[in-house]
């Protein structure tokens, strides 16, 4: 496995189709930005509907797209007849989440037949660059069945 | 401090006003169910817009309302001129999140002048009862300024 | 499964034998205090050899006995031909760990065929009572083979 | 701040002196391997006294040296009159911890006046190379007073 290697078209389509079925991604306005082997990035554009009380991105926005990115990063490594569930994740919110959009990356750091471990990172992105605003770890389990 | 004790009206209003300013709570359709000293519960009604790819509640829905519940649970213990930020949280997703609504409770287990620690729990609720679907821990920091 | 129910003698002996093979428990001077269904408590007596730089119990002492207690709590629920590995754990150190001994309890909050989730708690114990000094969550996986 | 930059002699001595006061480091036979700005590595040589029931390094060994490495990594960034406490840490045990020694590195990923966040990593080291066996995140708080 080589993290970041180009993914075959069938796996990519499988993940795009699964993403499209996630009602919450549509509600938030999140979109798949990058789908590679063991590495997925999701973007969440800023708008008042995704904020907390001070006008920054809500930590729930960060955790939602980070969790989803990690789940699909794991799924890129799975056979077609299997799906993924998040067992647990932990996120440190290290800076205020602000910018034109958030970008969350899930990166597999330990693939496995049963369990996969991902590193999660979230950045606030503006025209001038990006700022690391959250980092975390996620444990996922592969399950047989629908994707 | 007595967890679960009735909260004074001023603190309650302060938290309700802050909750109302969270754009993401409105977008999700989440609402404050219970606000007591060191203990806050938030409900998230089911609808397709809050699901993941298999039709269950998205883990991001659980984590968003759990994080928010814990934040306000901590804030019930703070003086009026201070606010709260999540430092980090960890959530174990122990069962599929399903039901007519989710209910997330944040409960302060260690108050502090600087840091507060909350236990987070999420249940899937139906007419027949409720099922524990996630549990976690959260570290919060008190900051001076707007609530 | 009823957490805290008396454990059968064979399971108890299996756990005591496994504990006795843990070199680190012997080095620390830790001992099994309580072994029940889904619930195990381990004690670590105070001595200078288990301290950090300020003379309190080292957080590593807390985490070591908490991790072990959770592992055996899970193992009480397993068939005899299986063992347990810690997948991950998270611990909040909520008060200084001090006293004549630490007591760490692992309690199964979600048993499973593959994964088991435990709550971990550590107390500092003196003649006058006990103080909650750490709380955490742990994910364990059942593996076939030696115990 | 430049992580990995050479540390001044006074800070280095302060950390070595603090490490020497940790009774548990002596009991385990752990030693400071590398002390740089925001980056500390601690080694734990293998011996039966640091094992779990299957003869591998005990997860408590990994977590103890990882927690300590992160604590001192944070302390390299602090003024002389302040000390550090672990608020919480989370560790994923991704492979069996084995080898001639473990090496744990704490690396500051977010320094702060009050809170510092470290990434923790543990490797099993043999003559042939090293294997990544654990990764984690740690939140630390700076406190005034003795080091």
XYZ file of C-alpha atoms in Angstrom:
588
model
C 0.000 0.000 0.000
C 1.326 3.393 -0.913
C -0.575 6.247 0.689
C -1.492 8.942 -1.817
C -1.123 6.706 -4.883
C -3.792 7.155 -7.550
C -6.916 5.100 -6.899
C -8.561 2.886 -9.507
C -11.728 4.264 -11.083
C -14.058 1.635 -9.643
C -13.026 2.341 -6.036
C -13.232 6.042 -6.625
C -16.762 5.774 -8.002
C -17.790 3.534 -5.133
C -16.654 6.186 -2.666
C -18.228 9.057 -4.576
C -21.521 7.170 -4.685
C -21.358 6.451 -0.957
C -20.522 10.075 -0.193
C -23.512 11.205 -2.268
C -25.789 9.047 -0.105
C -24.684 10.795 3.094
C -27.502 13.201 3.794
C -25.390 15.181 6.241
C -22.687 15.957 3.668
C -25.361 17.483 1.448
C -26.930 19.457 4.286
C -23.546 20.882 5.289
C -22.520 21.586 1.716
C -19.384 19.450 2.099
C -17.724 17.949 -0.939
C -15.089 15.352 -1.757
C -11.935 17.162 -2.806
C -9.393 14.388 -3.123
C -9.711 10.596 -3.122
C -6.449 8.670 -3.254
C -5.203 5.400 -1.854
C -5.512 5.733 1.912
C -5.952 9.484 1.729
C -9.178 11.478 1.390
C -9.808 15.212 1.694
C -13.217 16.818 2.218
C -13.975 20.534 2.022
C -16.596 22.471 3.967
C -17.246 25.996 2.644
C -17.937 28.677 5.201
C -21.430 30.011 5.701
C -23.321 31.162 8.795
C -25.196 27.834 8.911
C -22.048 25.934 9.958
C -20.914 28.225 12.774
C -20.784 28.114 16.542
C -21.811 31.025 18.750
C -18.775 33.227 17.981
C -19.018 32.953 14.226
C -16.216 30.424 13.700
C -16.779 27.026 12.141
C -18.466 24.775 14.712
C -16.223 22.041 16.103
C -18.971 19.690 14.943
C -18.266 20.760 11.375
C -14.596 19.936 11.796
C -15.296 16.606 13.438
C -17.961 15.623 10.902
C -15.818 16.122 7.826
C -12.718 14.730 9.562
C -14.575 11.577 10.570
C -15.954 11.164 7.060
C -12.575 11.743 5.422
C -10.978 9.098 7.625
C -13.764 6.627 6.916
C -13.355 6.924 3.185
C -9.567 6.885 3.414
C -9.921 3.474 5.081
C -12.485 2.353 2.500
C -10.079 2.987 -0.368
C -8.099 0.009 0.961
C -11.028 -2.366 1.323
C -12.392 -4.953 -1.108
C -15.617 -3.868 -2.890
C -17.960 -5.969 -0.770
C -17.086 -4.342 2.508
C -17.923 -1.171 4.331
C -16.515 0.785 7.216
C -17.696 1.963 10.623
C -15.998 4.428 12.939
C -15.139 2.727 16.229
C -13.906 5.904 17.902
C -12.120 9.116 17.203
C -10.382 11.832 19.161
C -9.845 15.342 17.949
C -7.721 18.149 19.383
C -9.002 21.554 18.345
C -5.712 23.417 18.287
C -6.722 26.762 16.728
C -9.979 28.579 15.907
C -11.505 27.048 12.778
C -11.904 29.947 10.367
C -11.419 30.789 6.718
C -13.285 30.517 3.430
C -13.496 26.772 3.909
C -12.288 23.942 6.092
C -10.362 21.070 4.589
C -10.191 17.797 6.473
C -7.842 14.998 5.532
C -8.012 11.406 6.694
C -4.800 9.486 6.147
C -4.395 5.790 6.922
C -1.455 5.252 9.219
C -2.105 1.568 9.938
C -4.192 -0.524 7.555
C -5.509 -3.841 8.772
C -7.843 -6.669 7.882
C -10.168 -5.796 10.755
C -9.078 -2.426 12.126
C -7.653 0.587 10.345
C -6.155 3.614 12.081
C -6.255 7.068 10.495
C -4.707 10.389 11.302
C -7.177 13.240 10.943
C -6.215 16.841 10.231
C -8.305 19.918 9.604
C -7.157 23.223 8.124
C -8.816 26.597 7.774
C -8.167 27.765 4.222
C -8.133 31.289 2.829
C -6.691 32.797 -0.340
C -3.526 33.460 1.625
C -2.855 29.934 2.808
C -4.043 27.413 5.295
C -3.886 27.094 9.085
C -3.845 23.791 10.942
C -6.855 23.928 13.276
C -7.453 20.350 14.415
C -5.664 17.030 14.575
C -6.884 13.657 15.657
C -6.807 9.886 15.530
C -9.544 7.524 14.428
C -10.096 3.781 14.716
C -12.250 2.137 12.047
C -13.586 -1.369 11.573
C -14.243 -3.107 8.282
C -17.642 -4.762 8.028
C -19.014 -7.023 5.340
C -21.878 -5.771 3.198
C -23.142 -2.661 1.546
C -20.815 0.260 1.012
C -21.415 22.256 42.856
C -24.215 19.781 42.562
C -24.599 18.317 39.092
C -28.201 18.363 37.901
C -29.312 21.072 40.339
C -31.659 23.664 38.898
C -29.878 26.532 37.171
C -30.617 30.201 37.837
C -32.651 31.976 35.169
C -29.869 34.338 34.095
C -27.440 31.527 33.343
C -30.092 29.570 31.555
C -30.977 32.528 29.338
C -27.339 33.169 28.609
C -26.955 29.598 27.376
C -30.161 29.633 25.387
C -29.083 32.861 23.688
C -25.675 31.410 22.892
C -27.231 28.210 21.524
C -29.516 30.290 19.297
C -26.450 31.974 17.775
C -24.950 28.629 16.705
C -25.787 28.438 13.026
C -25.050 24.732 12.908
C -27.615 23.876 15.593
C -30.264 25.584 13.479
C -29.140 23.880 10.278
C -29.246 20.458 11.952
C -32.551 21.142 13.674
C -31.016 20.435 17.077
C -32.586 21.894 20.195
C -31.745 22.371 23.851
C -33.708 19.847 25.858
C -32.344 20.268 29.368
C -30.082 22.857 30.963
C -29.084 22.203 34.553
C -26.042 22.859 36.659
C -23.204 21.009 34.947
C -25.596 18.962 32.831
C -27.002 19.770 29.400
C -28.974 17.619 26.962
C -29.457 18.381 23.276
C -31.829 16.550 20.917
C -31.380 15.948 17.197
C -34.524 14.720 15.424
C -34.058 12.168 12.668
C -34.386 13.174 9.059
C -32.545 12.067 5.924
C -30.445 15.247 5.991
C -28.523 14.065 9.082
C -27.660 10.544 7.898
C -24.568 8.720 6.758
C -24.524 6.390 3.742
C -26.509 3.561 5.383
C -29.350 5.715 6.622
C -28.317 5.905 10.281
C -27.529 9.152 12.017
C -24.102 10.345 10.878
C -21.382 10.075 13.517
C -20.861 13.764 12.859
C -24.373 14.406 14.137
C -23.615 12.538 17.346
C -20.301 14.283 17.837
C -21.696 17.733 17.051
C -24.494 17.636 19.588
C -22.325 15.839 22.152
C -19.594 18.459 21.852
C -22.151 21.252 22.157
C -23.864 19.657 25.159
C -20.544 19.325 26.964
C -19.587 22.904 26.169
C -22.769 24.293 27.643
C -22.618 21.939 30.627
C -19.249 23.516 31.425
C -20.595 27.016 30.800
C -23.323 26.576 33.417
C -20.513 26.644 35.990
C -18.749 29.752 34.668
C -19.140 33.384 35.678
C -21.157 35.477 33.187
C -18.185 37.186 31.586
C -16.520 34.041 30.372
C -16.930 31.644 27.520
C -15.811 28.138 26.703
C -13.761 26.436 24.004
C -13.410 22.720 23.372
C -9.779 21.681 23.765
C -10.349 18.111 22.623
C -12.858 15.341 22.732
C -12.930 11.610 22.130
C -16.006 9.622 21.264
C -16.572 5.877 21.113
C -19.412 4.978 18.795
C -20.640 1.855 20.525
C -23.863 1.074 18.640
C -25.554 2.266 15.414
C -27.120 5.683 16.013
C -30.779 5.252 15.121
C -34.212 6.205 16.353
C -36.630 9.091 16.126
C -34.018 11.379 17.610
C -30.620 11.397 19.223
C -30.135 12.811 22.674
C -26.678 13.870 23.755
C -25.801 14.713 27.329
C -22.722 16.536 28.529
C -22.061 16.133 32.235
C -19.250 17.861 34.092
C -17.130 15.329 35.922
C -14.352 17.725 36.941
C -14.980 21.463 37.108
C -12.001 23.774 37.245
C -10.986 27.400 37.055
C -9.153 26.848 33.774
C -10.081 23.355 32.535
C -13.334 21.455 32.832
C -13.783 17.777 31.959
C -17.109 16.414 30.747
C -18.476 12.981 30.093
C -20.423 12.815 26.847
C -23.159 10.285 26.118
C -25.468 9.866 23.159
C -28.639 7.804 22.962
C -30.905 6.814 20.122
C -34.459 7.415 21.294
C -37.678 5.817 20.082
C -41.155 5.537 21.604
C -40.017 2.260 23.129
C -36.987 3.540 24.972
C -33.462 4.642 24.406
C -30.234 2.902 23.382
C -26.791 4.086 24.377
C -24.933 4.650 21.097
C -21.878 6.737 21.965
C -19.796 7.715 24.967
C -16.896 10.056 25.248
C -14.763 12.487 27.186
C -14.169 16.150 26.533
C -11.702 18.740 27.811
C -12.821 22.372 27.802
C -11.089 25.635 28.592
C -12.656 28.746 30.044
C -11.829 31.957 28.212
C -12.607 35.528 29.133
C -15.028 37.469 26.990
C -18.185 37.058 24.994
C -20.379 34.057 25.603
C -24.124 -10.131 31.039
C -24.352 -8.541 34.419
C -21.401 -6.326 35.285
C -20.071 -7.028 38.759
C -21.606 -10.496 39.039
C -19.399 -13.137 40.619
C -17.045 -14.788 38.147
C -16.659 -18.550 37.832
C -13.513 -20.022 39.371
C -11.961 -21.147 36.088
C -12.130 -17.696 34.539
C -10.809 -16.117 37.672
C -7.837 -18.464 37.783
C -7.138 -17.850 34.113
C -6.958 -14.130 34.765
C -4.868 -14.488 37.908
C -2.413 -16.693 36.013
C -2.208 -14.216 33.159
C -1.696 -11.321 35.570
C 1.124 -13.233 37.253
C 2.902 -13.528 33.887
C 2.932 -9.758 33.405
C 6.457 -8.788 34.341
C 5.516 -5.131 34.657
C 2.842 -5.787 37.289
C 5.473 -7.493 39.421
C 8.024 -4.732 38.899
C 5.484 -2.064 39.891
C 4.201 -4.069 42.832
C 0.650 -3.950 41.457
C -1.865 -6.569 42.477
C -5.297 -7.788 41.436
C -7.797 -6.541 43.965
C -11.137 -7.535 42.455
C -12.071 -9.755 39.528
C -15.753 -9.876 38.654
C -17.768 -10.240 35.483
C -16.765 -7.291 33.323
C -15.171 -5.467 36.230
C -11.576 -5.646 37.452
C -9.719 -3.519 40.004
C -5.942 -3.320 40.350
C -4.048 -1.643 43.191
C -0.668 0.074 43.026
C 0.861 0.840 46.439
C 2.793 4.071 46.773
C 6.560 4.045 46.919
C 9.181 6.431 45.536
C 9.863 4.056 42.642
C 6.478 4.810 41.037
C 6.618 8.607 41.191
C 7.052 11.463 38.771
C 9.309 14.445 39.450
C 7.076 16.070 42.086
C 6.608 12.970 44.198
C 3.096 12.061 43.042
C 2.266 8.792 41.347
C 3.517 8.943 37.759
C 0.762 9.195 35.145
C 2.383 6.115 33.649
C 1.491 4.222 36.815
C -2.132 5.273 36.510
C -2.299 4.425 32.834
C -0.538 1.093 33.247
C -2.862 -0.284 35.900
C -5.921 1.257 34.236
C -5.054 -0.339 30.893
C -4.465 -3.687 32.581
C -7.685 -3.519 34.583
C -9.679 -2.805 31.437
C -7.999 -5.627 29.549
C -8.877 -8.179 32.202
C -12.386 -6.795 32.619
C -12.893 -7.551 28.923
C -11.279 -10.965 29.268
C -13.764 -12.033 31.946
C -16.372 -12.039 29.157
C -14.335 -14.057 26.640
C -14.294 -17.788 25.981
C -11.221 -19.575 27.407
C -9.368 -19.908 24.106
C -9.154 -16.209 23.427
C -7.051 -13.324 24.567
C -7.269 -9.567 24.483
C -5.251 -6.702 23.045
C -5.678 -3.003 23.743
C -6.508 -1.171 20.530
C -6.363 2.288 22.079
C -7.101 4.129 25.249
C -7.532 7.711 26.376
C -7.082 8.945 29.891
C -7.926 12.291 31.472
C -5.796 12.988 34.529
C -8.252 15.054 36.509
C -6.471 15.418 39.868
C -2.974 14.746 41.249
C -2.542 11.008 41.796
C -1.618 10.651 45.442
C -2.358 8.499 48.448
C -1.232 5.247 49.998
C -2.180 3.441 46.823
C -3.893 3.916 43.499
C -6.844 1.787 42.555
C -7.772 1.448 38.910
C -11.018 -0.086 37.738
C -11.840 -1.262 34.251
C -15.536 -1.728 33.628
C -17.005 -3.079 30.405
C -19.558 -0.666 29.013
C -20.035 -2.394 25.645
C -19.136 -6.056 25.230
C -18.792 -7.420 21.720
C -17.657 -10.440 19.757
C -14.754 -8.511 18.242
C -14.473 -5.215 20.113
C -15.099 -4.417 23.767
C -15.246 -0.909 25.223
C -14.286 -0.222 28.836
C -14.525 2.749 31.103
C -11.348 3.280 33.116
C -11.187 5.065 36.457
C -8.344 5.635 38.869
C -8.569 6.732 42.494
C -5.996 7.795 45.012
C -6.763 5.961 48.239
C -5.883 6.893 51.807
C -7.237 5.797 55.184
C -9.668 8.707 54.947
C -11.235 7.839 51.639
C -10.559 7.944 47.954
C -10.221 10.693 45.358
C -11.034 10.273 41.694
C -7.818 11.150 39.856
C -8.243 9.817 36.309
C -10.961 8.660 33.966
C -10.756 7.212 30.518
C -12.063 5.014 27.747
C -10.460 1.971 26.197
C -11.107 -0.085 23.068
C -10.052 -3.747 23.154
C -10.003 -6.502 20.557
C -10.485 -10.198 21.180
C -7.872 -12.409 19.556
C -7.744 -16.178 19.285
C -5.029 -18.024 21.154
C -3.094 -17.967 24.374
C -4.404 -15.970 27.275
C 9.960 28.048 17.699
C 11.709 25.509 15.543
C 11.020 21.926 16.561
C 14.192 19.861 16.779
C 16.511 22.887 17.129
C 19.325 22.477 19.641
C 18.289 23.339 23.181
C 20.274 25.655 25.440
C 22.337 23.969 28.144
C 20.333 25.356 31.071
C 17.033 24.008 29.788
C 18.589 20.688 28.983
C 20.025 20.371 32.490
C 16.724 21.348 34.016
C 15.002 18.535 32.121
C 17.706 15.990 32.900
C 17.461 16.857 36.587
C 13.690 16.543 36.526
C 13.883 13.217 34.701
C 16.334 11.935 37.316
C 13.772 12.711 40.047
C 11.132 10.509 38.402
C 11.266 7.339 40.437
C 9.344 5.404 37.787
C 11.888 6.139 35.052
C 14.572 4.623 37.266
C 12.468 1.589 38.146
C 11.712 0.914 34.477
C 15.299 1.533 33.398
C 14.178 4.246 30.962
C 16.610 6.920 29.862
C 16.559 10.258 28.074
C 17.903 9.728 24.572
C 17.314 13.084 22.910
C 16.300 16.480 24.259
C 15.744 19.182 21.663
C 13.450 22.150 21.325
C 9.933 20.727 21.413
C 11.158 17.188 20.815
C 12.178 14.564 23.371
C 12.935 10.871 22.938
C 13.040 8.322 25.763
C 14.287 4.731 25.464
C 13.070 1.704 27.407
C 15.345 -1.356 27.090
C 13.640 -4.725 26.951
C 13.686 -7.031 29.934
C 11.128 -9.443 31.354
C 10.208 -6.922 34.068
C 8.527 -4.605 31.531
C 6.384 -7.204 29.740
C 2.732 -8.088 29.534
C 1.461 -11.668 29.652
C 2.645 -12.674 26.156
C 6.198 -11.437 26.571
C 5.869 -8.203 24.595
C 6.461 -4.796 26.111
C 3.468 -3.892 28.272
C 1.270 -1.141 26.830
C 1.873 0.593 30.148
C 5.561 0.783 29.263
C 4.755 2.427 25.955
C 2.314 4.850 27.494
C 4.608 5.741 30.394
C 7.594 6.713 28.287
C 5.387 8.355 25.649
C 3.649 10.484 28.270
C 6.988 11.455 29.807
C 8.552 12.287 26.438
C 5.626 14.547 25.579
C 5.763 16.259 28.949
C 9.424 17.137 28.591
C 8.997 18.141 24.938
C 6.490 20.714 26.180
C 8.785 21.764 29.022
C 11.612 22.638 26.622
C 9.418 25.548 25.499
C 8.578 26.839 28.966
C 10.279 29.522 31.036
C 12.448 28.149 33.876
C 9.973 28.852 36.665
C 7.208 26.692 35.287
C 6.360 23.039 35.189
C 4.050 20.825 33.202
C 1.151 18.483 33.927
C -0.494 16.034 31.544
C -4.158 16.939 31.097
C -4.971 13.880 28.993
C -3.503 11.599 26.409
C -4.747 9.033 23.939
C -2.650 6.256 22.479
C -3.375 3.852 19.620
C -1.369 0.654 19.945
C -0.982 -0.164 16.273
C 1.485 -3.090 16.371
C 2.931 -5.413 19.039
C 5.594 -3.558 21.010
C 8.718 -5.662 20.669
C 12.437 -5.317 20.083
C 15.602 -4.653 22.029
C 14.141 -1.405 23.238
C 11.213 0.942 22.790
C 11.776 4.525 21.785
C 9.055 7.067 22.467
C 9.086 10.542 21.006
C 6.995 13.483 22.127
C 6.844 16.291 19.590
C 5.074 19.595 20.190
C 2.564 20.251 17.447
C 0.903 23.271 19.079
C 2.734 25.283 21.715
C 0.738 27.647 23.869
C 0.944 29.867 26.909
C -1.468 27.656 28.839
C -1.934 24.462 26.816
C 0.523 22.563 24.672
C -0.390 19.691 22.332
C 2.083 16.919 21.528
C 2.126 14.066 19.095
C 3.381 10.864 20.706
C 4.992 7.994 18.810
C 6.542 4.758 19.988
C 8.801 2.437 18.009
C 10.140 -1.035 18.687
C 13.845 -0.953 17.853
C 16.144 -3.811 16.879
C 19.537 -3.924 15.161
C 17.650 -4.237 11.877
C 15.522 -1.137 12.178
C 12.488 0.183 13.940
C 8.762 -0.522 13.768
C 6.087 2.017 14.597
C 4.032 0.443 17.381
C 1.986 3.267 18.908
C 0.845 6.772 18.108
C -1.059 9.250 20.177
C -1.957 12.782 21.134
C -1.413 14.528 24.441
C -2.678 17.745 26.003
C -0.448 19.405 28.602
C -0.876 22.402 30.867
C 1.838 24.735 32.074
C 1.810 25.390 35.798
C 3.843 27.846 37.809
C 6.366 26.532 40.258
C 8.903 23.790 40.675
C 10.061 21.841 37.655
